PDB file of C-alpha atoms and ligand atoms in Angstrom:
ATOM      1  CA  UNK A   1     -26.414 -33.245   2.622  1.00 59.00           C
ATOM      2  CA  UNK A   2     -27.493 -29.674   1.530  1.00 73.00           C
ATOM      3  CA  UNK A   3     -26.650 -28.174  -1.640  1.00 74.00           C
ATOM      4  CA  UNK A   4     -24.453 -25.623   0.273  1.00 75.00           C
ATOM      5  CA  UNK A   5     -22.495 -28.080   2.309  1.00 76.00           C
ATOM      6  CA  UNK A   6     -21.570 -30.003  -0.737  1.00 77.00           C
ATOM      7  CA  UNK A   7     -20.453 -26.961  -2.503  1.00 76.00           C
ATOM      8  CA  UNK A   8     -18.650 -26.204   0.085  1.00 76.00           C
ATOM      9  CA  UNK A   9     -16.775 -29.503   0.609  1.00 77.00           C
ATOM     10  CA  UNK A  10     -16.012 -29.115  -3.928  1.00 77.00           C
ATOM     11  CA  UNK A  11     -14.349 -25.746  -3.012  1.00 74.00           C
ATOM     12  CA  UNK A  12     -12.195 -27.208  -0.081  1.00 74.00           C
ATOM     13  CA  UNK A  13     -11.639 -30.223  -2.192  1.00 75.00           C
ATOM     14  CA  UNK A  14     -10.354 -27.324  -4.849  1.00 71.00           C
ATOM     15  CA  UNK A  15      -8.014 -25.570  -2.423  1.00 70.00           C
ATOM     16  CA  UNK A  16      -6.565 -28.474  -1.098  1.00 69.00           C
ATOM     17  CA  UNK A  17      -5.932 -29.294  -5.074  1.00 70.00           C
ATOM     18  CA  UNK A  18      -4.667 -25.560  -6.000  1.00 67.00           C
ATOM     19  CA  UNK A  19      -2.426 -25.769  -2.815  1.00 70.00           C
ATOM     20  CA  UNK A  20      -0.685 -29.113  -3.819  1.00 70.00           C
ATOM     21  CA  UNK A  21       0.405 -27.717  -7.364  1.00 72.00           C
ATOM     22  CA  UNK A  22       1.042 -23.831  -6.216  1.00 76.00           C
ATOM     23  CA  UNK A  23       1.637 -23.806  -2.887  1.00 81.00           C
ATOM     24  CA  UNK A  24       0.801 -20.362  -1.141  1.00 89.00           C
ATOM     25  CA  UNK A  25       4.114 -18.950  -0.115  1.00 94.00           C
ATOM     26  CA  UNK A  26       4.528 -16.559   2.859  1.00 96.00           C
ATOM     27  CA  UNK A  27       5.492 -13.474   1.841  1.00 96.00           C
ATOM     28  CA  UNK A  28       8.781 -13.172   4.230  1.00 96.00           C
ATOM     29  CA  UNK A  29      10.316 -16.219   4.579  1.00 96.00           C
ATOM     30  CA  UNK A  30       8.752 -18.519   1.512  1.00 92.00           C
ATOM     31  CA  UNK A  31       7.830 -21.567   3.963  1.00 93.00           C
ATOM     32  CA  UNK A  32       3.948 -22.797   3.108  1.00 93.00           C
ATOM     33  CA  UNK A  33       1.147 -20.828   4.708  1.00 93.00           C
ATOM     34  CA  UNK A  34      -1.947 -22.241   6.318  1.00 89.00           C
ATOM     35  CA  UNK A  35      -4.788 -20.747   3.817  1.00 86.00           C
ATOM     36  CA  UNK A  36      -4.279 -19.734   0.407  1.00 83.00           C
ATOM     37  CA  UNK A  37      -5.460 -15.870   2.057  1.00 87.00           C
ATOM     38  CA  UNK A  38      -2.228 -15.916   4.502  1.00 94.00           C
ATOM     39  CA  UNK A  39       0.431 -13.724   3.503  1.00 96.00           C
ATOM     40  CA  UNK A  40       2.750 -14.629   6.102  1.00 97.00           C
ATOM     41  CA  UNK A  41       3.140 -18.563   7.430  1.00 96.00           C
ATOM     42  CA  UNK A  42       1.868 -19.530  11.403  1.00 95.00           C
ATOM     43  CA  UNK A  43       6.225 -18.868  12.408  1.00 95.00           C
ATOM     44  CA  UNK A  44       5.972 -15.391  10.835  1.00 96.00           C
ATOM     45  CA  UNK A  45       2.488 -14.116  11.469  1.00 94.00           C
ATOM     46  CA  UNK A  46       2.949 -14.416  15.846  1.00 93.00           C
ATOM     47  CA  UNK A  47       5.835 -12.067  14.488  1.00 93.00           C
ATOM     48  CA  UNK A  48       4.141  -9.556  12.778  1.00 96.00           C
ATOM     49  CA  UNK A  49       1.813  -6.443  14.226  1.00 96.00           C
ATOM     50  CA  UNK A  50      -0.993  -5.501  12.724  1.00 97.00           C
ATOM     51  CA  UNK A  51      -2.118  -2.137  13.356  1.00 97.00           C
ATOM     52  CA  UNK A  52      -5.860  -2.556  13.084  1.00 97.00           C
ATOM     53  CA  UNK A  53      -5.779   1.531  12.939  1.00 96.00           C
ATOM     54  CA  UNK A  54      -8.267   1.624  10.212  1.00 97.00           C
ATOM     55  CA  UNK A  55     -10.645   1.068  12.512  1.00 97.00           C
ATOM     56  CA  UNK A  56      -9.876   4.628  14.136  1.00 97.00           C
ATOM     57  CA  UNK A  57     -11.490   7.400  12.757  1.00 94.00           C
ATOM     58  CA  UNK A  58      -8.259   9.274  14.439  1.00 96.00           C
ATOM     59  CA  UNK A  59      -5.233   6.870  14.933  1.00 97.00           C
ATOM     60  CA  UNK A  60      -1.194   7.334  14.694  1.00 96.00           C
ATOM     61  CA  UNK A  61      -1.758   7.541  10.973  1.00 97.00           C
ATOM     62  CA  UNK A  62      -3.903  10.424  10.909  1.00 97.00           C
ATOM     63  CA  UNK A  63      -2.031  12.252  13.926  1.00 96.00           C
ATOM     64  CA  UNK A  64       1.009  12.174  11.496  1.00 94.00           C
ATOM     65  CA  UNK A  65      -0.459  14.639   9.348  1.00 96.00           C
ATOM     66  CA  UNK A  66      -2.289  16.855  11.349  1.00 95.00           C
ATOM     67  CA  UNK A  67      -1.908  20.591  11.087  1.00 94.00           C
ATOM     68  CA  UNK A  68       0.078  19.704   7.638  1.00 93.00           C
ATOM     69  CA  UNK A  69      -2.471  18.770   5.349  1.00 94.00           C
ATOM     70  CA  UNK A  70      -6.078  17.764   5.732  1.00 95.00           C
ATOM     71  CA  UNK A  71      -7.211  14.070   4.969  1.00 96.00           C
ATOM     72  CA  UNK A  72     -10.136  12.114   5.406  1.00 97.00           C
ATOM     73  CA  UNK A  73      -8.975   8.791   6.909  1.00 98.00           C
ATOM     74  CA  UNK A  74      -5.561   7.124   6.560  1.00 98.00           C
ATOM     75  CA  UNK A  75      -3.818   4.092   7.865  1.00 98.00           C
ATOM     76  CA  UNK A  76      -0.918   1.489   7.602  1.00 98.00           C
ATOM     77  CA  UNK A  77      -1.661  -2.129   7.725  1.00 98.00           C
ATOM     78  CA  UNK A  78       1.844  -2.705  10.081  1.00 98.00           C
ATOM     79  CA  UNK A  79       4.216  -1.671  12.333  1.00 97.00           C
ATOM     80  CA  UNK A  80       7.435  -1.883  10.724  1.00 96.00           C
ATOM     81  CA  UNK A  81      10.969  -2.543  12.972  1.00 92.00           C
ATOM     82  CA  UNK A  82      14.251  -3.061  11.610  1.00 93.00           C
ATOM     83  CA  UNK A  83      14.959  -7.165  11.101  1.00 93.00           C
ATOM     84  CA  UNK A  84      11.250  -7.906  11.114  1.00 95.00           C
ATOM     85  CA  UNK A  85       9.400 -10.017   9.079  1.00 97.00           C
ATOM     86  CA  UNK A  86       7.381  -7.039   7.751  1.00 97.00           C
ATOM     87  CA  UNK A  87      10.965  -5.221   6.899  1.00 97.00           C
ATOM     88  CA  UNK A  88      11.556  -8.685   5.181  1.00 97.00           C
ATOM     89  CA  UNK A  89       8.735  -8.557   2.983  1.00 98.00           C
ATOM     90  CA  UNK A  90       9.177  -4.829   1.974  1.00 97.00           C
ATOM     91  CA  UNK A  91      12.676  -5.828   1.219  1.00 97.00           C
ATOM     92  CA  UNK A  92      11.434  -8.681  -1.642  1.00 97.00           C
ATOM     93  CA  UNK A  93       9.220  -6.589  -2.820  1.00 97.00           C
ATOM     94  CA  UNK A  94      11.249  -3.372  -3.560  1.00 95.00           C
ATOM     95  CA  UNK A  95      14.802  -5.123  -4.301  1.00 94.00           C
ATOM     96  CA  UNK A  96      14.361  -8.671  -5.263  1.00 95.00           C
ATOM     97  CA  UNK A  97      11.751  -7.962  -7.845  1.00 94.00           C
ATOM     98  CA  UNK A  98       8.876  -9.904  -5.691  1.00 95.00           C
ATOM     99  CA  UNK A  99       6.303  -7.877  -7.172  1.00 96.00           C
ATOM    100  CA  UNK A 100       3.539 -10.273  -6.311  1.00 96.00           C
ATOM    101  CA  UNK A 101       3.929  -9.594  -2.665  1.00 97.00           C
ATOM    102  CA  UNK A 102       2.934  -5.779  -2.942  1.00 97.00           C
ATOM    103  CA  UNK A 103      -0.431  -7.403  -4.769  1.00 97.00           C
ATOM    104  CA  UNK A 104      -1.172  -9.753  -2.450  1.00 97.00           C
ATOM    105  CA  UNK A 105      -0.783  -7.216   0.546  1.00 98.00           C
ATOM    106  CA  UNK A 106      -2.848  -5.007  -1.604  1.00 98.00           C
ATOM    107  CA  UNK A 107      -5.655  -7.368  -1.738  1.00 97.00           C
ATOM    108  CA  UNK A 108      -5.692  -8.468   1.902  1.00 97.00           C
ATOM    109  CA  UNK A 109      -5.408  -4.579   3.148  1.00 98.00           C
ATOM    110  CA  UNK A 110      -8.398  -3.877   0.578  1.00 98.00           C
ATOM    111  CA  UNK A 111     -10.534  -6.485   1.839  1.00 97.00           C
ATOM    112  CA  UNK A 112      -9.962  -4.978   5.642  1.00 97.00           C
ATOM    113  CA  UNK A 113     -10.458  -1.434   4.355  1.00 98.00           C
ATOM    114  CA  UNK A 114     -13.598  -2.370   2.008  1.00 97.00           C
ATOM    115  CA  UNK A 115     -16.031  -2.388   5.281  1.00 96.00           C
ATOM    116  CA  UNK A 116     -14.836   1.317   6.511  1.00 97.00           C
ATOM    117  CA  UNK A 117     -17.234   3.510   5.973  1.00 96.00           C
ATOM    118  CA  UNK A 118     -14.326   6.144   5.335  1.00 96.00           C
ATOM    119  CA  UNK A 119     -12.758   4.000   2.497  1.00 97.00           C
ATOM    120  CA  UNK A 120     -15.493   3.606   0.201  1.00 93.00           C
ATOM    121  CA  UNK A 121     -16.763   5.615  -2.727  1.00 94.00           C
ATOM    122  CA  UNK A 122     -13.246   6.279  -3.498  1.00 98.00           C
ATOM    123  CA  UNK A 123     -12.930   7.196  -7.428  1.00 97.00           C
ATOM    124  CA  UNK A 124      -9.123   6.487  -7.961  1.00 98.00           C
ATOM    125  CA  UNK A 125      -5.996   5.272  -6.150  1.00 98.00           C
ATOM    126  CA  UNK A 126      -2.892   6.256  -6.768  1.00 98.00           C
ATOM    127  CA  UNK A 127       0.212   5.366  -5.765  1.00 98.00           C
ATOM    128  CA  UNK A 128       3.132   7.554  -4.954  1.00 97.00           C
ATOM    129  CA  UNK A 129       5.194   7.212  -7.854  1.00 96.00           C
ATOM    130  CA  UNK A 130       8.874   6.429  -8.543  1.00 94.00           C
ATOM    131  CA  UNK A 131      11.271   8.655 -10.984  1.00 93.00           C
ATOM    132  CA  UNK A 132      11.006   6.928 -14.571  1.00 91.00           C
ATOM    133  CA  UNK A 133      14.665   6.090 -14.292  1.00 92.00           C
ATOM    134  CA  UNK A 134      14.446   4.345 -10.974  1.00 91.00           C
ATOM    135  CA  UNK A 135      11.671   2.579 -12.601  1.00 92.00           C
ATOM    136  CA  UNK A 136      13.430   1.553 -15.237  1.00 92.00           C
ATOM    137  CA  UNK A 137      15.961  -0.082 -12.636  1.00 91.00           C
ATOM    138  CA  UNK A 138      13.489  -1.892 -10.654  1.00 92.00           C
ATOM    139  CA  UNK A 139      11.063  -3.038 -13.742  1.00 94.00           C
ATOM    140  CA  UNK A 140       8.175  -1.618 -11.678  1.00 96.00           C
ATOM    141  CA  UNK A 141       7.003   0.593  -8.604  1.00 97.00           C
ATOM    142  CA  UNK A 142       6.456  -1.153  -5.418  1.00 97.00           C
ATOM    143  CA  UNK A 143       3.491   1.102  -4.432  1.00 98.00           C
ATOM    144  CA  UNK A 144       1.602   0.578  -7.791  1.00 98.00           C
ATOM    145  CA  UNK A 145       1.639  -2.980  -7.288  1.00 98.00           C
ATOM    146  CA  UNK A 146      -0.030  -2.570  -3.623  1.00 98.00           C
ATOM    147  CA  UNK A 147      -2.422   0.096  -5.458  1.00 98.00           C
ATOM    148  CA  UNK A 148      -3.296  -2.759  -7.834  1.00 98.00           C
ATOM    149  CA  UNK A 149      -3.934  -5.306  -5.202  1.00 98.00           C
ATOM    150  CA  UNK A 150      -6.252  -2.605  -3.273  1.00 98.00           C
ATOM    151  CA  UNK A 151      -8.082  -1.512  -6.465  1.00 98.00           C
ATOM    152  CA  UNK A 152      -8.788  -5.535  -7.199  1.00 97.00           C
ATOM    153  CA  UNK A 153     -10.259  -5.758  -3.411  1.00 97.00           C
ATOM    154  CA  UNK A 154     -12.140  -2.123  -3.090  1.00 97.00           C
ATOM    155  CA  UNK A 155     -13.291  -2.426  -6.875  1.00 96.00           C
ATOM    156  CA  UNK A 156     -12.035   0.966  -7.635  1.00 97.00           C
ATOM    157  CA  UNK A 157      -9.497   2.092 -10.598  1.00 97.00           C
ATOM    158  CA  UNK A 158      -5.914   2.728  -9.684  1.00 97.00           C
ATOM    159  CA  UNK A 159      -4.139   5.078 -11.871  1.00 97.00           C
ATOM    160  CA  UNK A 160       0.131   5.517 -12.656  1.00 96.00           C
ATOM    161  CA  UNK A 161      -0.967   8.565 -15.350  1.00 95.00           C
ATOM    162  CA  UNK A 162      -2.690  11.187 -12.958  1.00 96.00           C
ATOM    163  CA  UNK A 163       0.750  12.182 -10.473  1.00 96.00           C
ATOM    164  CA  UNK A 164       4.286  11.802 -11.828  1.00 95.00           C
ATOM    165  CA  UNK A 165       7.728  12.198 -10.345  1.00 95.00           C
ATOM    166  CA  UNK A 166       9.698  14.819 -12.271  1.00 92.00           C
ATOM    167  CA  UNK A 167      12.799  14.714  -9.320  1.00 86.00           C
ATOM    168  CA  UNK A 168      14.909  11.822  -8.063  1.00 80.00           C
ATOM    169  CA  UNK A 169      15.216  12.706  -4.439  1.00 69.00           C
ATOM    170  CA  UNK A 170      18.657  12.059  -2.926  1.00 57.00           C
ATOM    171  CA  UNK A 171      19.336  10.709   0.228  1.00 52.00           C
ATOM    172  CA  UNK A 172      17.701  12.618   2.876  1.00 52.00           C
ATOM    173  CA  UNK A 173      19.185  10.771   6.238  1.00 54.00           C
ATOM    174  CA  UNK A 174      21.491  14.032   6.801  1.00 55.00           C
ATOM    175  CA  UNK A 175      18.751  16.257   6.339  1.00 59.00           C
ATOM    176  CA  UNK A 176      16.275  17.995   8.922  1.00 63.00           C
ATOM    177  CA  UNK A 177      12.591  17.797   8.210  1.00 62.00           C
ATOM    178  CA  UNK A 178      12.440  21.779   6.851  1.00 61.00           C
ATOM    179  CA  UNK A 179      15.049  20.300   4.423  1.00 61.00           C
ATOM    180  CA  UNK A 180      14.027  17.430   3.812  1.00 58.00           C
ATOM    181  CA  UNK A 181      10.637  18.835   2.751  1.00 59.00           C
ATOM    182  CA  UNK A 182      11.702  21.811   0.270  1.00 60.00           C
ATOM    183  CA  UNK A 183      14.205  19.090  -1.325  1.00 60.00           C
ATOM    184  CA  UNK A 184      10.720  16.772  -1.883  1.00 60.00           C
ATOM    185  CA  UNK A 185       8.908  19.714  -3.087  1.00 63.00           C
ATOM    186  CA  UNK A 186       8.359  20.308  -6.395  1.00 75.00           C
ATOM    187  CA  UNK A 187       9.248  16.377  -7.117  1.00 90.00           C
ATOM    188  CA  UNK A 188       6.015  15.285  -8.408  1.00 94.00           C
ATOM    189  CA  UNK A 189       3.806  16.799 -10.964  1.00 94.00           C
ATOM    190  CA  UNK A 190       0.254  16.508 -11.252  1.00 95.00           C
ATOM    191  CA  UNK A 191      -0.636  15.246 -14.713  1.00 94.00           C
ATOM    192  CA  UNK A 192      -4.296  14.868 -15.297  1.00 91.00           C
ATOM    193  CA  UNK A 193      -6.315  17.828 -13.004  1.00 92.00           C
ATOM    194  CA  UNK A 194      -9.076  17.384 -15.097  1.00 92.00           C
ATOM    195  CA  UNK A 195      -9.546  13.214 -13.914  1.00 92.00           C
ATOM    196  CA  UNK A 196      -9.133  14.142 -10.224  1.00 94.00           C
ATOM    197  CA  UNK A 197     -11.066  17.423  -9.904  1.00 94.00           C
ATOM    198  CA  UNK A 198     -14.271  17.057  -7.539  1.00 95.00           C
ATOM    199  CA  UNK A 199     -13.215  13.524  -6.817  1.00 97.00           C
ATOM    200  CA  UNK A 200     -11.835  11.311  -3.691  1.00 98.00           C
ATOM    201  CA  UNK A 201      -8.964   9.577  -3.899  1.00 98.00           C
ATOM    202  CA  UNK A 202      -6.520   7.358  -2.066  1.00 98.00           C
ATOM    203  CA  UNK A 203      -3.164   7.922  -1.987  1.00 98.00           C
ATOM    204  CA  UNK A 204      -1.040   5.048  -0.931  1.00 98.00           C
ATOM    205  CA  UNK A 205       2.858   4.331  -0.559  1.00 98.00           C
ATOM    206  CA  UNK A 206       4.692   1.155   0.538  1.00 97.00           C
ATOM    207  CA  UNK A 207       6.141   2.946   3.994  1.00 97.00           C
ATOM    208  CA  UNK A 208       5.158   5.938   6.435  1.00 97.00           C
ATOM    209  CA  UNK A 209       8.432   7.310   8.006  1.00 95.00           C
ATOM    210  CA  UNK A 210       8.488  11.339   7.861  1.00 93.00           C
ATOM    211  CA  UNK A 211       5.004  11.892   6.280  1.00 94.00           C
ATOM    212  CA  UNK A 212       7.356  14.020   4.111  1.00 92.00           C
ATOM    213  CA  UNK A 213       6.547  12.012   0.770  1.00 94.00           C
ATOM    214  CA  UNK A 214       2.847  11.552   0.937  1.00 96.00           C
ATOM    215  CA  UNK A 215       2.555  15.241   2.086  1.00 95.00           C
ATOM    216  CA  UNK A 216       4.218  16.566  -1.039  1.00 94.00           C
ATOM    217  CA  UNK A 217       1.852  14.337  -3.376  1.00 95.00           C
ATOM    218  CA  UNK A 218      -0.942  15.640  -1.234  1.00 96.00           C
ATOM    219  CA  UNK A 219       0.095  19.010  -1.850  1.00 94.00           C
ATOM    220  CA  UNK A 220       0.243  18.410  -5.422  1.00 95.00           C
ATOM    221  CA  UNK A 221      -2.826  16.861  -5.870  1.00 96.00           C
ATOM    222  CA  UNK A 222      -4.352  19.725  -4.121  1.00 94.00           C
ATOM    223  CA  UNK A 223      -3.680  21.998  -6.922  1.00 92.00           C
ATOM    224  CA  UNK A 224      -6.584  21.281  -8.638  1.00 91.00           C
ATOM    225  CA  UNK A 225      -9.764  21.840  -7.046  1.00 84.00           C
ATOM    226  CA  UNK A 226     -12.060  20.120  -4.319  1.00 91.00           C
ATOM    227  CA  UNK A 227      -9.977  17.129  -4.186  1.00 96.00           C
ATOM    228  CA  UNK A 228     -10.439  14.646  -1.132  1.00 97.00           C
ATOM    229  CA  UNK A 229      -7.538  12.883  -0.148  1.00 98.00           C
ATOM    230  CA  UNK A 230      -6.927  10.142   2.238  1.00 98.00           C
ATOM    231  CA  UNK A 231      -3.840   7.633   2.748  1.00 98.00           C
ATOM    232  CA  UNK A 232      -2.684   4.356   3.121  1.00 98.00           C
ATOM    233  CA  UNK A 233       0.177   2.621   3.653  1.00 98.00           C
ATOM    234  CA  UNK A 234       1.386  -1.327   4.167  1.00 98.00           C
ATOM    235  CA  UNK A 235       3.758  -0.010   7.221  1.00 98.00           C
ATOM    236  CA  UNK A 236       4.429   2.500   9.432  1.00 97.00           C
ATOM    237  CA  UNK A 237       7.733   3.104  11.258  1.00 95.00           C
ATOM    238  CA  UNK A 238       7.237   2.654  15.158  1.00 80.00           C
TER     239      UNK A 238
HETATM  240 ZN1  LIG B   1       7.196 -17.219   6.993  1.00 74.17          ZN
END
């Protein structure tokens, strides 16, 4: 037997081990998954859709923003729909306090995103953030977590300190986009220019819906100079 195969069979041996006392959970329903990389179990994954858009120089993602604000690259990892295991997951993660799953999508998305020419020599990514009070509320933000599991994977910094929300937004279901977009502006505040200047960054958020979010950072992050910006997001509404 070759040195390989036998360190191959110790590291099975190891899973096999690791996945009797911690079982990998999936991330929407908390039944046992087939491989300690699975986020969702074999029940939930022939539910969920991948969007494989990354591989698009031009997909959905970038077509969102065109003629609004220039970005490099940008895509979601899946299509959301309402009562789907994807809307599931989002749901632990932002009101249950499942923190870990925004990680863990973090790290699989990163891995995917790692061999795009487009995604690499990134210098910082940074997550949309959440007003300090809502915070507070929550004990973290649900997009910093998935910018800390994509930072592990691409091996680039992810930073909470550069772009700050000054604003809680209110609800904006009763609002058009024109209104919805002068009641985001203004809601974030860029904090460190001097970090981001010349650089190329990745902005990412938990869900792309109305753009109307990620544009406004964008914007903001534009106000220093020759900033390159692209996005990414876990879902996108379709
Ligand atoms: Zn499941």
């Amino acid at each position: 037997m070759d040195l390989s195969l036998i360190r191959k069979n110790i590291s099975n041996s190891f899973n096999c081990f690791l996945d009797l006392l911690y079982p990998n959970l999936c991330i929407a329903c908390e039944g046992r998954t087939h491989g300690r990389e699975e986020l969702f179990c074999l029940s939930c994954q022939y539910q969920v859709h991948p969007t494989y858009m990354e591989q698009l120089k031009e997909n959905e993602f970038t077509q969102h923003f065109k003629g609004r604000i220039p970005i490099v690259a940008g895509a979601s990892l899946y299509y959301y729909s309402k009562g789907s295991k994807v809307q599931k997951a989002l749901e632990l993660l932002k009101y249950r306090g499942e923190y870990e799953i925004g990680i863990r999508i973090g790290q699989h998305f990163g891995k995917l995103l790692k061999s795009i020419e487009a995604f690499q020599n990134l210098d910082y990514i940074i997550p949309v953030p959440l007003h300090p009070k809502r915070k507070i509320q929550r004990g973290y933000n649900q997009s910093a977590q998935f910018a800390k599991g994509l930072s592990d994977s691409l091996a680039c910094p992810y930073r909470e300190d550069i772009l700050i929300r000054t604003k809680e937004t209110i609800t904006q279901t009763t609002k058009n986009r024109i209104e919805r977009n002068q009641n985001i502006q203004s809601a974030f505040q860029l904090k460190r220019p001097d970090l981001i200047k010349g650089s190329y960054v990745l902005l990412v958020d938990d869900i792309l819906t109305t753009g109307a979010t990620l544009e406004s950072c964008a914007l903001t992050l534009q106000q220093t100079e020759q900033v390159a910006i692209s996005m990414a997001t876990i879902a996108i509404t379709s």
